PDB file of C-alpha atoms in Angstrom:
ATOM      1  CA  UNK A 203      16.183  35.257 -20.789  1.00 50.00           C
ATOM      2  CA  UNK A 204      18.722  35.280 -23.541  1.00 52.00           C
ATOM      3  CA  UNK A 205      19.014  39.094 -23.341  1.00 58.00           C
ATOM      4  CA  UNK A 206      19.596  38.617 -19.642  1.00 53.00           C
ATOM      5  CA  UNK A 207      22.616  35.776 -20.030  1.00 48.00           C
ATOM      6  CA  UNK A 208      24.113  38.322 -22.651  1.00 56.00           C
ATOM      7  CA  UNK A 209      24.125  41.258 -20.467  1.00 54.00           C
ATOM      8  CA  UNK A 210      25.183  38.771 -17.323  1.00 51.00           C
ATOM      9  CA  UNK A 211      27.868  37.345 -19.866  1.00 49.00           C
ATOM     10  CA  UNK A 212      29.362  40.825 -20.624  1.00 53.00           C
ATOM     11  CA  UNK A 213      29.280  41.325 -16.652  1.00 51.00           C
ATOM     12  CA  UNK A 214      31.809  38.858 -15.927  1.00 45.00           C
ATOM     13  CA  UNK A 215      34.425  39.874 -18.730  1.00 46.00           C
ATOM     14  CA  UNK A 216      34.461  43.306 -17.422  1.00 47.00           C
ATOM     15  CA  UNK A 217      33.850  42.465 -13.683  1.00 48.00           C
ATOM     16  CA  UNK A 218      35.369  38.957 -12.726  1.00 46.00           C
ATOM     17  CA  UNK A 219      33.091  37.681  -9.702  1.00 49.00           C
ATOM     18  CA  UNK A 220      29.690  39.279 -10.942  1.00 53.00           C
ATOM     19  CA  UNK A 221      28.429  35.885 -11.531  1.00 62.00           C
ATOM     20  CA  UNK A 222      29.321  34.565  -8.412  1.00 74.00           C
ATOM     21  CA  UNK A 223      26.648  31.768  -7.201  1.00 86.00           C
ATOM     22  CA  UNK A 224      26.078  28.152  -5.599  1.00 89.00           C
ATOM     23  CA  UNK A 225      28.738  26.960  -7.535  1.00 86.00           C
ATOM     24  CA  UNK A 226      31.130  29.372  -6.659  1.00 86.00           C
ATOM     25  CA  UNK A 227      30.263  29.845  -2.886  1.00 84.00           C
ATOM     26  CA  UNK A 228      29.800  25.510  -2.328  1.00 87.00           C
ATOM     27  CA  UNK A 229      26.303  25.887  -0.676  1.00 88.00           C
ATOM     28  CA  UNK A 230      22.847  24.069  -1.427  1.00 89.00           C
ATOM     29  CA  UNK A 231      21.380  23.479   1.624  1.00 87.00           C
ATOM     30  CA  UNK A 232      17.799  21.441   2.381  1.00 84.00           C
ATOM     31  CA  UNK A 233      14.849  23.612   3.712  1.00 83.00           C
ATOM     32  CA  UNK A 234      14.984  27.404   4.605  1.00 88.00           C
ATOM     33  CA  UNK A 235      18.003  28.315   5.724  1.00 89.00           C
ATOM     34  CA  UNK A 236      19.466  32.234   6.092  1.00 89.00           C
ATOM     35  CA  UNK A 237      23.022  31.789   6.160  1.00 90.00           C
ATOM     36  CA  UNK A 238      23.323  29.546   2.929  1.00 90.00           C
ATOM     37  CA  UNK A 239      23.655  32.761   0.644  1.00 88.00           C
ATOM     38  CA  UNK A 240      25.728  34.269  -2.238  1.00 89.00           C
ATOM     39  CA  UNK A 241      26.808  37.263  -3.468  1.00 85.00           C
ATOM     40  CA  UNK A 242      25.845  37.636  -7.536  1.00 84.00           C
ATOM     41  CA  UNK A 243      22.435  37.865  -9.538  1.00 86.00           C
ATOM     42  CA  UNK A 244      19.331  36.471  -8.879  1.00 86.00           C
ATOM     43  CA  UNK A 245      16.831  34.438 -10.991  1.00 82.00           C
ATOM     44  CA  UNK A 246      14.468  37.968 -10.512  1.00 81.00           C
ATOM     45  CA  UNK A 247      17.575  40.402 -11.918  1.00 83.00           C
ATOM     46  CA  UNK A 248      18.449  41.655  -8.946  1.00 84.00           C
ATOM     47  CA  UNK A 249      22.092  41.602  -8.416  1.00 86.00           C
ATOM     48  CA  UNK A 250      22.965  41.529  -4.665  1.00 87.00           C
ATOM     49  CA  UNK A 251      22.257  38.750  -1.834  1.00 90.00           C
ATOM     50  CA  UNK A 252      21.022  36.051  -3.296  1.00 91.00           C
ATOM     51  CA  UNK A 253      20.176  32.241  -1.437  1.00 92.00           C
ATOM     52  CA  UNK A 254      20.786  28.815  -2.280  1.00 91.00           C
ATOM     53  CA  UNK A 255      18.442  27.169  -0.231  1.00 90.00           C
ATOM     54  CA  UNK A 256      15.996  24.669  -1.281  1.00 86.00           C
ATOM     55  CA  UNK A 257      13.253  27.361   0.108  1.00 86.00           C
ATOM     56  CA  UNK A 258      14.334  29.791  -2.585  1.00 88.00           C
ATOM     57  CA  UNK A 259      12.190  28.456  -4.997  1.00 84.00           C
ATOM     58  CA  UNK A 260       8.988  29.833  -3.244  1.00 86.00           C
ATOM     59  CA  UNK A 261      10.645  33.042  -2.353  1.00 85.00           C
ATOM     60  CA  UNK A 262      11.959  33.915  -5.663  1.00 85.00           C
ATOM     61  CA  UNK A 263      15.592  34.705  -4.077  1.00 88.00           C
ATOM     62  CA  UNK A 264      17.598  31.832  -5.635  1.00 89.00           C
ATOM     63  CA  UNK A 265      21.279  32.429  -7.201  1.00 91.00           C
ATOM     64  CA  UNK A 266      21.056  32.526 -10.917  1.00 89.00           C
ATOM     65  CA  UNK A 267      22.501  29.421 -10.942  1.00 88.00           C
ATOM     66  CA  UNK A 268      20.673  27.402  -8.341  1.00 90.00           C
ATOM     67  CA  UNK A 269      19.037  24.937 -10.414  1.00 87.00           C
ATOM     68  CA  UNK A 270      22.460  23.619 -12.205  1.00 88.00           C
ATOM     69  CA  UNK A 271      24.013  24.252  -9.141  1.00 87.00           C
ATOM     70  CA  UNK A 272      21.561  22.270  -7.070  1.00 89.00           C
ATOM     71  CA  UNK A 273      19.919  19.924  -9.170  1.00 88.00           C
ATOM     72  CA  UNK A 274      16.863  18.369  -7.398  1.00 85.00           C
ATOM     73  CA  UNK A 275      17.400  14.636  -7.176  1.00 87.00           C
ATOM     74  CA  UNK A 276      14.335  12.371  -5.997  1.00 91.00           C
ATOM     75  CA  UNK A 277      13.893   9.813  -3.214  1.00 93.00           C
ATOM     76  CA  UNK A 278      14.944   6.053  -4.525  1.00 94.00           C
ATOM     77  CA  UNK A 279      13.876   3.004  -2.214  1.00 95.00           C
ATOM     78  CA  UNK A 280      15.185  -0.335  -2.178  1.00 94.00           C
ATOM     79  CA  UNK A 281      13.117  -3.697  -3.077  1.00 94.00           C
ATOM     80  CA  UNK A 282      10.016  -4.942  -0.960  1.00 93.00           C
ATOM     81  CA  UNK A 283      11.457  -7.211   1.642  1.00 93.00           C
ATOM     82  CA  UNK A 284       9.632 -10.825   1.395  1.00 91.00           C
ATOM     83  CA  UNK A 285       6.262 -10.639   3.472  1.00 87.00           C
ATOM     84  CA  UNK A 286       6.999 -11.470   7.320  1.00 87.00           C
ATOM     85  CA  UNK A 287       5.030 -14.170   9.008  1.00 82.00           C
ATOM     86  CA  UNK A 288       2.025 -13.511  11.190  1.00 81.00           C
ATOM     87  CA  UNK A 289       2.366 -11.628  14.081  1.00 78.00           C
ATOM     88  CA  UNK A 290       0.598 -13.980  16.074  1.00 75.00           C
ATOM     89  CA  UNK A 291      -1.298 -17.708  15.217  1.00 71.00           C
ATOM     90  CA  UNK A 292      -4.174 -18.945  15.564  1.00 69.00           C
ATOM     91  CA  UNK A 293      -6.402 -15.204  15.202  1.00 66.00           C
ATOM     92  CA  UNK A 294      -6.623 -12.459  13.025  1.00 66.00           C
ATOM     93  CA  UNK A 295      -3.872 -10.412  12.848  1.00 74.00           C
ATOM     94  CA  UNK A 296      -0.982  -8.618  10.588  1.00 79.00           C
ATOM     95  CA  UNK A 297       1.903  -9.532   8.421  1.00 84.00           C
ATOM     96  CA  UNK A 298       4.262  -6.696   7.159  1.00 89.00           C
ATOM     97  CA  UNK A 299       6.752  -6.138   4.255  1.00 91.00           C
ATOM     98  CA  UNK A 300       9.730  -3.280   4.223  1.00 94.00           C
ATOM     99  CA  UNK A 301      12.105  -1.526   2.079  1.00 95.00           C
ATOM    100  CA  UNK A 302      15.237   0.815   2.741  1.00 95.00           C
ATOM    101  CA  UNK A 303      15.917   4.307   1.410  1.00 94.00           C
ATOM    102  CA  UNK A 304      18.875   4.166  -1.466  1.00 94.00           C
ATOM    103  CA  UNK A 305      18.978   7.754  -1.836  1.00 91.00           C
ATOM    104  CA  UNK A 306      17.362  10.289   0.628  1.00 88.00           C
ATOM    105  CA  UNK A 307      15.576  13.418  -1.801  1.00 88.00           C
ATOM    106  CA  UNK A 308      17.491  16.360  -2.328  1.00 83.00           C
ATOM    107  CA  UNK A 309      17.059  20.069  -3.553  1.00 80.00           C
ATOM    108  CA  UNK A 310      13.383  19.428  -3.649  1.00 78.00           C
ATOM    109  CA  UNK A 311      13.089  16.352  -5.104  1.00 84.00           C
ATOM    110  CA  UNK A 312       9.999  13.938  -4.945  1.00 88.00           C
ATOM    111  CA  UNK A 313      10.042  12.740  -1.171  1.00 91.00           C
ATOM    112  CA  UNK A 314      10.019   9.072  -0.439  1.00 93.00           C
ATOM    113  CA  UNK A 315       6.914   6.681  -0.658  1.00 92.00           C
ATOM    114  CA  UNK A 316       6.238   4.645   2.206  1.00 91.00           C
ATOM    115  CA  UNK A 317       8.668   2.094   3.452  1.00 93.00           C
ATOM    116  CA  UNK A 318       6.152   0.082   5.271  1.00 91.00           C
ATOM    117  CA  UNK A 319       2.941  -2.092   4.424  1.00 87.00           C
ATOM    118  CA  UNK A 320       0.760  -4.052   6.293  1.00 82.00           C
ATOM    119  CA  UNK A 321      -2.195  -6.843   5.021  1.00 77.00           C
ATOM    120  CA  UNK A 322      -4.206  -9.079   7.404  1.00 71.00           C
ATOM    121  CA  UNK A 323      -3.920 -12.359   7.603  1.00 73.00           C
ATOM    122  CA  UNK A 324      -4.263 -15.618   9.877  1.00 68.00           C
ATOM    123  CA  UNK A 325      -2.301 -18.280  10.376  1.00 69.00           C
ATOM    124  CA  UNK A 326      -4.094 -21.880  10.756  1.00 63.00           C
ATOM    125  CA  UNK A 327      -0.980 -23.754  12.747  1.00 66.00           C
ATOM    126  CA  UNK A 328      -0.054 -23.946  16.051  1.00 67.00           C
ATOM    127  CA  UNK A 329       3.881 -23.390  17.373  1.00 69.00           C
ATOM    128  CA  UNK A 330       3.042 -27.376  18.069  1.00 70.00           C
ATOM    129  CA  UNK A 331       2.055 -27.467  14.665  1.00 68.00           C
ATOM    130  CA  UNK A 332      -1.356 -28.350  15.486  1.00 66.00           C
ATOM    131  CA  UNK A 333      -4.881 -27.696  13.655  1.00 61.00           C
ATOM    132  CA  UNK A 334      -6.029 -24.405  14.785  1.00 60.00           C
ATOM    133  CA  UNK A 335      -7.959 -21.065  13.780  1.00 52.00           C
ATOM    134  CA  UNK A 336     -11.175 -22.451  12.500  1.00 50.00           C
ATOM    135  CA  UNK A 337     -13.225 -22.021  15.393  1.00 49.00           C
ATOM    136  CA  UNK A 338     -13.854 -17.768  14.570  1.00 50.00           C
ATOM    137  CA  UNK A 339     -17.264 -16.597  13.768  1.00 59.00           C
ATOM    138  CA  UNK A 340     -18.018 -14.201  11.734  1.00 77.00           C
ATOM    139  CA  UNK A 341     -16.055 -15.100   8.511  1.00 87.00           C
ATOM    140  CA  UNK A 342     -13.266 -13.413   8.384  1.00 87.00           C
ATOM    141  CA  UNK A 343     -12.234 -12.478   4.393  1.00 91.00           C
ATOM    142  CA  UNK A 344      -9.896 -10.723   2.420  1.00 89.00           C
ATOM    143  CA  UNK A 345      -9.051  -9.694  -1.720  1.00 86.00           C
ATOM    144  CA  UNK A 346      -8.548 -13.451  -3.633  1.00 80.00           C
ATOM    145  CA  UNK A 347      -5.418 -11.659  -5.170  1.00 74.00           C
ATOM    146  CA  UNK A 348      -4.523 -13.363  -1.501  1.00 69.00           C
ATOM    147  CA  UNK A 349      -4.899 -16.292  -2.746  1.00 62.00           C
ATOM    148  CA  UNK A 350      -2.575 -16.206  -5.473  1.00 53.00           C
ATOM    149  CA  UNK A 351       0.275 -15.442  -2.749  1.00 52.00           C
ATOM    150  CA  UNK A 352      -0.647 -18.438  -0.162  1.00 51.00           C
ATOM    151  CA  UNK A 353       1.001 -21.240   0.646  1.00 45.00           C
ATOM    152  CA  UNK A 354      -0.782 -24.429   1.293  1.00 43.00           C
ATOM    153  CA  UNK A 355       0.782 -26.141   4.159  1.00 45.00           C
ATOM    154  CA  UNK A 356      -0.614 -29.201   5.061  1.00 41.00           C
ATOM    155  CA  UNK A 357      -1.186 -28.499   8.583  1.00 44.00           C
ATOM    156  CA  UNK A 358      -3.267 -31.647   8.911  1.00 46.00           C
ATOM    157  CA  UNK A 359      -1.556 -35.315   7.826  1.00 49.00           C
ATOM    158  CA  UNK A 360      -5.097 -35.235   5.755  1.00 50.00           C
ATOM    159  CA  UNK A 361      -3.909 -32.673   3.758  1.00 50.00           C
ATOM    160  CA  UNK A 362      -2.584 -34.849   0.426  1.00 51.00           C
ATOM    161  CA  UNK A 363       0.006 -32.663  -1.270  1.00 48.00           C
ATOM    162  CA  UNK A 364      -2.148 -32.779  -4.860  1.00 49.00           C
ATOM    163  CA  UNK A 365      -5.259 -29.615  -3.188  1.00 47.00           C
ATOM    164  CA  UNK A 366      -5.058 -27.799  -5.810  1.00 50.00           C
ATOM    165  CA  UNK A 367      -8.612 -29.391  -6.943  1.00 53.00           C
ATOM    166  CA  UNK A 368     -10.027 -28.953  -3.058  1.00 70.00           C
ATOM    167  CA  UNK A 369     -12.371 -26.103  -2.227  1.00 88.00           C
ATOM    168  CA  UNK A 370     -16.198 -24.629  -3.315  1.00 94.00           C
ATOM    169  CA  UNK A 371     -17.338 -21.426  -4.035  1.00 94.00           C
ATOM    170  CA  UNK A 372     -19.673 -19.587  -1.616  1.00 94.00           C
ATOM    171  CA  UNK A 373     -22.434 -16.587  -3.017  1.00 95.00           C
ATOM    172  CA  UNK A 374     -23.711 -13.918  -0.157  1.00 95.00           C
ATOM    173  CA  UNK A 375     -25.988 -11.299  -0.771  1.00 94.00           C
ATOM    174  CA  UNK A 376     -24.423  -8.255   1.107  1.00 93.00           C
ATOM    175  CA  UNK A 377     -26.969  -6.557   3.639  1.00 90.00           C
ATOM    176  CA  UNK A 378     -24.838  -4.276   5.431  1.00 90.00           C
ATOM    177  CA  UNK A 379     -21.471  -3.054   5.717  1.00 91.00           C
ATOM    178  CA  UNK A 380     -19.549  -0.236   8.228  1.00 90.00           C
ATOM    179  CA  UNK A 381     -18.343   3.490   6.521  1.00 89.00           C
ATOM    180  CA  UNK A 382     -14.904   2.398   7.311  1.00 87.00           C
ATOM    181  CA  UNK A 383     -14.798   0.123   4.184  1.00 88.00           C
ATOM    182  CA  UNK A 384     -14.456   3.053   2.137  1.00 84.00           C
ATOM    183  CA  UNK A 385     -12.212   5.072   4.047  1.00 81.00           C
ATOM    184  CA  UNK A 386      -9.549   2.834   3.402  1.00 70.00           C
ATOM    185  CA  UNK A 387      -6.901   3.704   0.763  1.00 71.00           C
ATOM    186  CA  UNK A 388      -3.719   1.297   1.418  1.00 76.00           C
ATOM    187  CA  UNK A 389      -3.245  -0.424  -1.790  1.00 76.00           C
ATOM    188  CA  UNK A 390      -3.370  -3.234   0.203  1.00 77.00           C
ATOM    189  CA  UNK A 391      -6.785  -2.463   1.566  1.00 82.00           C
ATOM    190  CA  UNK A 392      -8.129  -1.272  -1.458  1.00 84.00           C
ATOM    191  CA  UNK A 393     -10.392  -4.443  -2.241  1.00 88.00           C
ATOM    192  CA  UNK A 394     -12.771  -3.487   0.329  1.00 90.00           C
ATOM    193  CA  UNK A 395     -13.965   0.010  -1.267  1.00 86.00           C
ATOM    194  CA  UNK A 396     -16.069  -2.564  -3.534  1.00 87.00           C
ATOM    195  CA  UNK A 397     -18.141  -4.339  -1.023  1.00 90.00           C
ATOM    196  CA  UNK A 398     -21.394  -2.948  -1.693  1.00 89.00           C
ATOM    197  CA  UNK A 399     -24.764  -2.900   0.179  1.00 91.00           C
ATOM    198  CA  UNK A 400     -27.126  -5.413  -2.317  1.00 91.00           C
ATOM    199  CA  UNK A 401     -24.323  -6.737  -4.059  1.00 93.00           C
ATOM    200  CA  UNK A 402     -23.741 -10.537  -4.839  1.00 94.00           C
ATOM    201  CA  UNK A 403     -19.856 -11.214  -3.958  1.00 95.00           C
ATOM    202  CA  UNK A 404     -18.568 -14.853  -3.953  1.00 94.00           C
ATOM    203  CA  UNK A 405     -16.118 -16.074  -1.833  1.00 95.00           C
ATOM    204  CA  UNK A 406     -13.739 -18.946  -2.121  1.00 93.00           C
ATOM    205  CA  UNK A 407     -12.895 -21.577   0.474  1.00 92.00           C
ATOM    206  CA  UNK A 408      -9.801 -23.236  -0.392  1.00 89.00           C
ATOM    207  CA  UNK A 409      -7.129 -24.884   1.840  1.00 86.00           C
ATOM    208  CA  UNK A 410      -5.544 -23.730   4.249  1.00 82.00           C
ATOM    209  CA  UNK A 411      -8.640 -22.030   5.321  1.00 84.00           C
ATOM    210  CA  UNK A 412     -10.655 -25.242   5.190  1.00 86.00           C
ATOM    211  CA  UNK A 413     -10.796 -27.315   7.933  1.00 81.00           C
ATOM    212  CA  UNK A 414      -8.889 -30.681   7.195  1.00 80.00           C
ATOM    213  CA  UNK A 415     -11.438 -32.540   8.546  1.00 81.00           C
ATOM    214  CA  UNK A 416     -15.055 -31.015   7.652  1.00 81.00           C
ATOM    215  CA  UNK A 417     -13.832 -29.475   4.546  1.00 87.00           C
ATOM    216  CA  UNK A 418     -15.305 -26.467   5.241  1.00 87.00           C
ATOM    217  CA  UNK A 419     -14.184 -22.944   5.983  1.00 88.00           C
ATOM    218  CA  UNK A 420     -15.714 -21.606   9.269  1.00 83.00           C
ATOM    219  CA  UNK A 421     -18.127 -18.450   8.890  1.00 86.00           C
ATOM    220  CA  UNK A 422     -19.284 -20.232   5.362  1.00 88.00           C
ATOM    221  CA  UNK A 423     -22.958 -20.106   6.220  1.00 84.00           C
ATOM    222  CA  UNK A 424     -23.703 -23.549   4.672  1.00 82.00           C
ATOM    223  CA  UNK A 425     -26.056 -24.335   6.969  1.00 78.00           C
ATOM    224  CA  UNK A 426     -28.338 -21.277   7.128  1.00 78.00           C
ATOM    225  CA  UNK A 427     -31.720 -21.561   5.379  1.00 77.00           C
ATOM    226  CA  UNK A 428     -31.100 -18.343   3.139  1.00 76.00           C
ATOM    227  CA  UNK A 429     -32.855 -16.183   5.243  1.00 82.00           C
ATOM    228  CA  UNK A 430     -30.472 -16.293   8.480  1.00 81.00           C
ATOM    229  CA  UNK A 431     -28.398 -12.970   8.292  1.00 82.00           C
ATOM    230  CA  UNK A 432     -24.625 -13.732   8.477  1.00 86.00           C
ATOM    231  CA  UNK A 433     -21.556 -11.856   9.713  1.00 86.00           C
ATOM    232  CA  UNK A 434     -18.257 -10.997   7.988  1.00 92.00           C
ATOM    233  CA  UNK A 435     -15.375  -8.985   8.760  1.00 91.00           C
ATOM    234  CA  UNK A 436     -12.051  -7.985   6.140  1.00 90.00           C
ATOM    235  CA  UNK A 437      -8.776  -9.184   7.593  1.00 86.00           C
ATOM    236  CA  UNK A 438      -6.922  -5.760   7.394  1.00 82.00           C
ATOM    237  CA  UNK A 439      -9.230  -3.633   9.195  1.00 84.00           C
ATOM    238  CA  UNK A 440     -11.160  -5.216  11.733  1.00 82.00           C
ATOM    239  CA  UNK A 441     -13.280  -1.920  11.623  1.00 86.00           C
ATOM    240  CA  UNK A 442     -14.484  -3.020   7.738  1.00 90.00           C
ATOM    241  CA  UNK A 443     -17.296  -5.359   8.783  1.00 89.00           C
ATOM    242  CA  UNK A 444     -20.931  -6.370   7.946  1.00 90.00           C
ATOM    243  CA  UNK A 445     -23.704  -9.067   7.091  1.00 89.00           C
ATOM    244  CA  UNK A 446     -24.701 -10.926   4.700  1.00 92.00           C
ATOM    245  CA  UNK A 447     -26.892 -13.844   3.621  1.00 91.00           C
ATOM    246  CA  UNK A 448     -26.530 -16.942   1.771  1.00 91.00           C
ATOM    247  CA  UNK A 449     -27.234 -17.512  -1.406  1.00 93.00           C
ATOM    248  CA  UNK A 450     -26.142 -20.848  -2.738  1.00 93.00           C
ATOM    249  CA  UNK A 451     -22.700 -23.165  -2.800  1.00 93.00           C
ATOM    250  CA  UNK A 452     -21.362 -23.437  -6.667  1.00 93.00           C
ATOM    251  CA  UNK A 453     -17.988 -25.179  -7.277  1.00 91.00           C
ATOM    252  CA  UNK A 454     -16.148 -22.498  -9.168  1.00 91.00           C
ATOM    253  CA  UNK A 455     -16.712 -18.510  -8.139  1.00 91.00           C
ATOM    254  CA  UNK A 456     -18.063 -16.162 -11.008  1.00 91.00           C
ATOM    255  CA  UNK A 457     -18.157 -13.063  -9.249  1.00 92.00           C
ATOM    256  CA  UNK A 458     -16.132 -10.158 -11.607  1.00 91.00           C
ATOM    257  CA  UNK A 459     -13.090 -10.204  -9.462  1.00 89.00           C
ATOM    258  CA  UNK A 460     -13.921  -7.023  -7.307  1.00 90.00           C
ATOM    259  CA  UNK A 461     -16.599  -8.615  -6.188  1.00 92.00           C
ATOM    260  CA  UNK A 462     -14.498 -12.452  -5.353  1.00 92.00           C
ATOM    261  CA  UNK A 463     -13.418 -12.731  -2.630  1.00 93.00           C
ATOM    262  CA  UNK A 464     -11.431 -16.057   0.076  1.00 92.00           C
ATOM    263  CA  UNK A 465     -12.062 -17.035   3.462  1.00 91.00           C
ATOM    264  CA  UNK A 466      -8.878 -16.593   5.044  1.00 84.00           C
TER     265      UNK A 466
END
């Protein structure tokens, strides 16, 4: 390569133009395109038409000078917006968070991740701001990173503003689960690639999930005998669903936290 700039450097004293390129000509130009040429050497030592297209890369045509010329610049994104609401109350359903392209890729650069993620999630107050959402069988869970995220709103004037202590810890045996818990791969989604068939998981019920006025979370199973199988279902995929059965109520969850999950 040195050899080559030497010879290509003794070109242009003794013919001004023979290194003519991208620079010279003002082109770099996205995808493959047959008009954005040049007239000068190619990476490959061939002096002649050469292309300054971001396509020139595969076809080993590019202007001696493409890469300086063209430098490829990657995609930057904005932020993550603040997560959106529910899309509805009162059920099962979606929340979303966004963020905006800063700089679109260029000359090859790494293309943009994705602008747009969705989780599940359920909201347990009316428009009327009344009590609502317990009344869904099977239990409907999600990851108890969740958790961590929620706000308690004391839908209920039962509600005291000091919860923090409120809640118990449920422990299912899993029986059976759909393939579509492992197809998932949303880092959002994630969490449910570790329900397993014969695994213990625990699951948290904590405000606002528990009802104000039982203090329980509906779908808990606190009244089966043990041997009554159960049904669940992951807020983010309705399609990610299975049964379970109880094993006891403990105060505080155990589970390694792959396997902990919240009523939600």
């Amino acid at each position: 390569m040195k050899t080559l700039w030497m010879v290509l450097c003794a070109l242009a004293r003794l013919w001004p133009g023979a290194l003519a390129g991208c620079a010279e000509a003002g082109r770099c130009c996205p995808g493959r395109d047959p008009a954005c040429f040049a007239r000068g050497w190619r990476l490959d030592r061939v002096y002649g038409t050469c292309f300054c297209d971001q396509a020139c890369r595969l076809t080993g045509d590019c202007c001696f000078d493409y890469d300086r010329a063209c430098p490829a610049r990657p995609c930057f994104v904005g932020e993550w917006s603040p997560w959106s609401g529910c899309a509805g109350q009162c059920q099962p359903t979606t929340r979303v968070r966004r963020r905006s392209v800063r700089q679109e890729p260029l000359n090859g650069g790494a293309p943009c991740p994705p602008l747009e993620e969705r989780a599940g999630c359920l909201e347990y107050s009316s428009s009327q701001r009344q009590d609502c959402g317990h009344s869904f069988v099977p239990a409907f869970i999600t990851s108890s990173a969740f958790n961590k995220k929620r706000i308690i709103q004391a839908v209920s004037p039962q509600w005291s503003t000091h919860t923090e202590d409120a809640g118990y810890c449920m422990e299912f045996k899993t029986e059976s689960l759909t393939p579509h818990c492992a197809l998932v791969n949303s880092p959002l989604t994630r969490w449910m690639q570790y329900l397993r068939e014969g695994y213990t998981v625990c699951v948290d019920c904590q405000p606002p999930a528990m009802n104000s006025v039982s203090l329980r979370c509906s779908g808990d199973g606190l009244d089966s005998d043990g041997n009554q199988t159960l049904r669940w279902q992951a807020i983010g995929n309705p399609r990610c669903q299975g049964t379970w059965k109880k094993v006891r109520r403990v105060q505080q969850c155990s589970c390694p936290d792959v396997h902990r999950f919240i009523f939600i």
